[in-house]
PDB file of C-alpha atoms in Angstrom:
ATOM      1  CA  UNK A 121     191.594   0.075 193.071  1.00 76.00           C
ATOM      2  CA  UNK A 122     190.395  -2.229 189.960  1.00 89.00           C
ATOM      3  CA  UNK A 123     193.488  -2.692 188.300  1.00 92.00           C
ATOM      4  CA  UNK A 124     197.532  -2.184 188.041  1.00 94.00           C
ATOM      5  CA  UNK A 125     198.011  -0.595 184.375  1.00 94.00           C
ATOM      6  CA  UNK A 126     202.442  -0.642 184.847  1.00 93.00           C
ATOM      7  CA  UNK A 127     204.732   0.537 187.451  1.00 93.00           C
ATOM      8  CA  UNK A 128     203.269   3.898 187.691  1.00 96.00           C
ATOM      9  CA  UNK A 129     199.624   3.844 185.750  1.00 96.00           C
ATOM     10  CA  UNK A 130     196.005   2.701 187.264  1.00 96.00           C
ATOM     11  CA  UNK A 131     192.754   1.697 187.003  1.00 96.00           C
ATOM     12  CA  UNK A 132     190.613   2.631 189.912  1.00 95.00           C
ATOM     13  CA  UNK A 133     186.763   2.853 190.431  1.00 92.00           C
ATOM     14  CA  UNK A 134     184.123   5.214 191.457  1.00 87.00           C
ATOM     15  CA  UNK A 135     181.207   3.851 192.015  1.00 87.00           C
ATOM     16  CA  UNK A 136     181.033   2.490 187.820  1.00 90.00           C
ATOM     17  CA  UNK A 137     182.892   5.006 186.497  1.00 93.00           C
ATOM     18  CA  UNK A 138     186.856   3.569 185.881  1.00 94.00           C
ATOM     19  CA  UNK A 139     189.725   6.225 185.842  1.00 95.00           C
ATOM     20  CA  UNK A 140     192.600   5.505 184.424  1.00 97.00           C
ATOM     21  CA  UNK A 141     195.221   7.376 186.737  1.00 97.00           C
ATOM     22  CA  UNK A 142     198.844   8.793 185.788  1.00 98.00           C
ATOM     23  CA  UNK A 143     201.027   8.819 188.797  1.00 98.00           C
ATOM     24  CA  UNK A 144     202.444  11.921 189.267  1.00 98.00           C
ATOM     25  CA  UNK A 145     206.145  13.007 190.191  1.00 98.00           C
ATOM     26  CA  UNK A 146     207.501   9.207 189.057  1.00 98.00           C
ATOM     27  CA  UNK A 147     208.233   7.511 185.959  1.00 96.00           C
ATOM     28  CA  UNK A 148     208.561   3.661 186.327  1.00 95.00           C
ATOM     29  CA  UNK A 149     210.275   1.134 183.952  1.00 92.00           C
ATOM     30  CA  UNK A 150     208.297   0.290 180.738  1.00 87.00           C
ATOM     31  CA  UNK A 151     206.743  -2.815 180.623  1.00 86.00           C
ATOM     32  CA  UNK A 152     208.770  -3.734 177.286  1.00 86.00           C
ATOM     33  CA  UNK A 153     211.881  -3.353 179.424  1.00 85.00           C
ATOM     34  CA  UNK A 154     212.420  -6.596 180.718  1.00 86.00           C
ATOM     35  CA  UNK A 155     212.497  -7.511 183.904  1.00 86.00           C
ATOM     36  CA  UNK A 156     212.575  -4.362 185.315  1.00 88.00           C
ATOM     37  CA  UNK A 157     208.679  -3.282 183.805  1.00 91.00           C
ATOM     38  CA  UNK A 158     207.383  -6.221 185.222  1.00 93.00           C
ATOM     39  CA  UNK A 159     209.168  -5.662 188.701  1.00 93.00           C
ATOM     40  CA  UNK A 160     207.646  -1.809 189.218  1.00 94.00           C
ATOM     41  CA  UNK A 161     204.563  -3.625 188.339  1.00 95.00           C
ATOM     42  CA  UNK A 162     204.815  -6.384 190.715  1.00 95.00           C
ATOM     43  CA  UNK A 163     205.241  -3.887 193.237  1.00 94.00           C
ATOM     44  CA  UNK A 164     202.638  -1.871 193.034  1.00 94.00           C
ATOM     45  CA  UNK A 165     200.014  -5.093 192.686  1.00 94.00           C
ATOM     46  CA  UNK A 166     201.740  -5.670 196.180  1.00 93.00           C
ATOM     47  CA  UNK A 167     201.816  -2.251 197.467  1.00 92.00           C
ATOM     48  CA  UNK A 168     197.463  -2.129 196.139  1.00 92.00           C
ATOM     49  CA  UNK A 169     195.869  -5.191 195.822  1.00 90.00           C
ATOM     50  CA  UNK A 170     192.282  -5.296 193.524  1.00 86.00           C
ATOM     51  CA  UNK A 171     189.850  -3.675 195.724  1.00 88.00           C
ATOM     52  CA  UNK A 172     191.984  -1.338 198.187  1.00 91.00           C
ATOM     53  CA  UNK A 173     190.891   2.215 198.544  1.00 92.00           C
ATOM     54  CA  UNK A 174     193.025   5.027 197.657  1.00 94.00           C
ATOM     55  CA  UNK A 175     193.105   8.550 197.703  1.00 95.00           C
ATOM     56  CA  UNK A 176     193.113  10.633 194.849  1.00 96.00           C
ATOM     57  CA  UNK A 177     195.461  13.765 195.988  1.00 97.00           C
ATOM     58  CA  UNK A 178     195.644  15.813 192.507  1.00 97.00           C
ATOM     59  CA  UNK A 179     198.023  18.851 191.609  1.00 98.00           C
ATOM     60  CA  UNK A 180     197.563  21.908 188.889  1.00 98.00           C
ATOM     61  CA  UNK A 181     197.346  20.118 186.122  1.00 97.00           C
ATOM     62  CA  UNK A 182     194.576  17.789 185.849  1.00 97.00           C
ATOM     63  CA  UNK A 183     195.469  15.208 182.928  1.00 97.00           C
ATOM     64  CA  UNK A 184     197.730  14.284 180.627  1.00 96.00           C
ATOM     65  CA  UNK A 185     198.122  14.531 176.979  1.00 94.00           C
ATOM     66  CA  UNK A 186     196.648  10.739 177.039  1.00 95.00           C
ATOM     67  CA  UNK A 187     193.453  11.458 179.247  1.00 96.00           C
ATOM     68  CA  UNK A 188     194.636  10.587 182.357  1.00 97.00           C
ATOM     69  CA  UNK A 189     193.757  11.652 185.735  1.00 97.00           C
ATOM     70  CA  UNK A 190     197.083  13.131 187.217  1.00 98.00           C
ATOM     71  CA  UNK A 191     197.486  12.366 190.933  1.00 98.00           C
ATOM     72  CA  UNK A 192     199.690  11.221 193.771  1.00 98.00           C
ATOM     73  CA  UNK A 193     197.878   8.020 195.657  1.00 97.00           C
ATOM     74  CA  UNK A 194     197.619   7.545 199.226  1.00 96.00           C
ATOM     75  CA  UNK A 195     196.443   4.478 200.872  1.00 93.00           C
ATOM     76  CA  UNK A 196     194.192   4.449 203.820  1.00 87.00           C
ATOM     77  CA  UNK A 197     197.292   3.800 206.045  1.00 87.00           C
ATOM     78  CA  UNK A 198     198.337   6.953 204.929  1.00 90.00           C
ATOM     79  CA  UNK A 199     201.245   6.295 202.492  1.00 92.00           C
ATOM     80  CA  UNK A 200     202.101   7.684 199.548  1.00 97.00           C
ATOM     81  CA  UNK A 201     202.398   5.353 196.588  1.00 97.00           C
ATOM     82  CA  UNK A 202     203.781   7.364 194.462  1.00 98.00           C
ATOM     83  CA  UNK A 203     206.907   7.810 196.864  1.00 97.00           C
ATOM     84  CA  UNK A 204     207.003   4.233 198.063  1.00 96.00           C
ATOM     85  CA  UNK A 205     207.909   3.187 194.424  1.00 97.00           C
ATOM     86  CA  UNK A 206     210.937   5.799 194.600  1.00 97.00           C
ATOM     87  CA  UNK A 207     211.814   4.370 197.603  1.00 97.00           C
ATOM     88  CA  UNK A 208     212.025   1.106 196.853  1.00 96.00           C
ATOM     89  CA  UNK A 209     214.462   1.754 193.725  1.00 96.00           C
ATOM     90  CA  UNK A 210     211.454   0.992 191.197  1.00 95.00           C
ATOM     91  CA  UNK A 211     211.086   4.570 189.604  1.00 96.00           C
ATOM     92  CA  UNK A 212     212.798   7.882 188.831  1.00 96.00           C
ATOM     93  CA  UNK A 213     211.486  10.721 189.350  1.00 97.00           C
ATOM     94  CA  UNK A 214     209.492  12.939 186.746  1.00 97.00           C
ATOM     95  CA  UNK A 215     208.562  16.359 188.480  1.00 97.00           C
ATOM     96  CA  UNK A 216     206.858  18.093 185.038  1.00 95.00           C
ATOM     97  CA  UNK A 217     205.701  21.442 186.410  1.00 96.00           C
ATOM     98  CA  UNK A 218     203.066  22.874 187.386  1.00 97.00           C
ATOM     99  CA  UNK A 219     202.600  19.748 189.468  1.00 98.00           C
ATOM    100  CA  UNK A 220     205.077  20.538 191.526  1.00 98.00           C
ATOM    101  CA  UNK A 221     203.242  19.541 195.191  1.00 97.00           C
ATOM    102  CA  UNK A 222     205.696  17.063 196.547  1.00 98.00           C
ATOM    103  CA  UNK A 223     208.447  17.580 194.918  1.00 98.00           C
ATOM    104  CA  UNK A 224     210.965  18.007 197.260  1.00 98.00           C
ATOM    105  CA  UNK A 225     209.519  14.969 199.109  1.00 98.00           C
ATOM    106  CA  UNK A 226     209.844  13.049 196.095  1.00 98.00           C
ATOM    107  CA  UNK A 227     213.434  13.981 195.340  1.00 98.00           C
ATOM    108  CA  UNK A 228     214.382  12.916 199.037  1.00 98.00           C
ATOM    109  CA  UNK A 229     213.269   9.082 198.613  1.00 98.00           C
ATOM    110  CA  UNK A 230     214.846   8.644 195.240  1.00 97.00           C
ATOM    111  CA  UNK A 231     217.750   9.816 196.661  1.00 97.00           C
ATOM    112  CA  UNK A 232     217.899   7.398 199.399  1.00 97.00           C
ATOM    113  CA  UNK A 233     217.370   4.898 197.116  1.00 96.00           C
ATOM    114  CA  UNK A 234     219.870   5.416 195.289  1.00 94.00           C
ATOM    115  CA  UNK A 235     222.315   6.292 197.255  1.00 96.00           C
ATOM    116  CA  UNK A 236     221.457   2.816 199.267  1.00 97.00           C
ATOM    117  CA  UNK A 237     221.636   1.182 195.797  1.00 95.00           C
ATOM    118  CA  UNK A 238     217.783  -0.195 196.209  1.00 94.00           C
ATOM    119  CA  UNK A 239     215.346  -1.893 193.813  1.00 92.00           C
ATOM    120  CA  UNK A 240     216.762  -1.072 190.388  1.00 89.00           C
ATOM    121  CA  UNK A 241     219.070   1.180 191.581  1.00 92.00           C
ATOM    122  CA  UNK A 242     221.147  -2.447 192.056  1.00 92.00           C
ATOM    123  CA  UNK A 243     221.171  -3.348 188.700  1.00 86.00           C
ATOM    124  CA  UNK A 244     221.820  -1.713 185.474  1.00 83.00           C
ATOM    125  CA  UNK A 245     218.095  -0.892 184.800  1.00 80.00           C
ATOM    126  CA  UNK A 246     218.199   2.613 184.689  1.00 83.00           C
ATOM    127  CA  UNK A 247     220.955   2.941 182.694  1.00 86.00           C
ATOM    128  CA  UNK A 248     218.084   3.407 179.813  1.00 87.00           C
ATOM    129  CA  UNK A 249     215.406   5.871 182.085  1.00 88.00           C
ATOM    130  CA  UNK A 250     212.225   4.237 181.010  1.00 91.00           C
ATOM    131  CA  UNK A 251     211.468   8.272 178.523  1.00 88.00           C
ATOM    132  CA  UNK A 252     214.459   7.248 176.450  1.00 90.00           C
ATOM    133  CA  UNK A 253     212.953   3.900 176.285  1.00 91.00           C
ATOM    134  CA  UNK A 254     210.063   5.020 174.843  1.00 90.00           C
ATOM    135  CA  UNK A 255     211.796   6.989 172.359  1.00 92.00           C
ATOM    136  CA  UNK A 256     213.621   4.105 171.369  1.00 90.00           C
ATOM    137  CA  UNK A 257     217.136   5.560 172.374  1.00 92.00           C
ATOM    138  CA  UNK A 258     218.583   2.301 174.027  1.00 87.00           C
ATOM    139  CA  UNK A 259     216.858  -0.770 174.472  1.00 74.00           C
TER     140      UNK A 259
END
């Protein structure tokens, strides 16, 4: 891992090639949308400080309209990033077929989150879901 990007966007290395990678199945808080951006972000520079080793796990389709690697992360400890951040109330999820792998799995954690009022989940932040932030429909 070189480098946290926002709540659900990296930079990692290969050898001295960097990859910018799209986290697949989530979409977390923009970082224009104060606090909660920053939080998502904060979270993941927890959850994968500089220098820890992931695992690439990709799906169908292999980037985005931007150029970026799609994947679901894994840490050595076995985790899965990308459902940690549901989990913890600091994403929704974004299933966008054909990547479809773990969706079901990804469903289940946002669920409990929110249904245990966790993270954001708390607080009004997804009242605007970070795509209708971008699209400037709410602020």
């Amino acid at each position: 891992m070189r480098r946290i990007v926002d709540g659900d966007t990296v930079v990692c290395t290969r050898g001295r090639t960097s990859i910018v990678v799209r986290l697949l199945g989530i979409d977390a808080p923009e970082r224009g949308q104060r606090p909660y951006g920053a939080q998502a972000t904060q979270f993941l520079q927890t959850l994968l400080p500089a220098g820890s080793v992931v695992i690439l796990d990709r799906d169908v389709r292999e980037r985005d309209r931007y150029g970026r690697l799609l994947a679901y992360l894994w840490t050595d400890s076995a985790t899965m990033v990308n459902e940690d951040l549901l989990r913890a109330g600091l994403a929704v999820v974004d299933i966008q077929p054909p990547n479809v792998k773990y969706a079901d799995g990804l469903r289940s954690a946002a669920r409990e989150a929110r249904e245990a009022r966790t993270g954001l989940w708390a607080t009004p932040a997804f009242e605007c879901l970070p795509t209708d932030f971008r699209k400037k429909k709410c602020r």
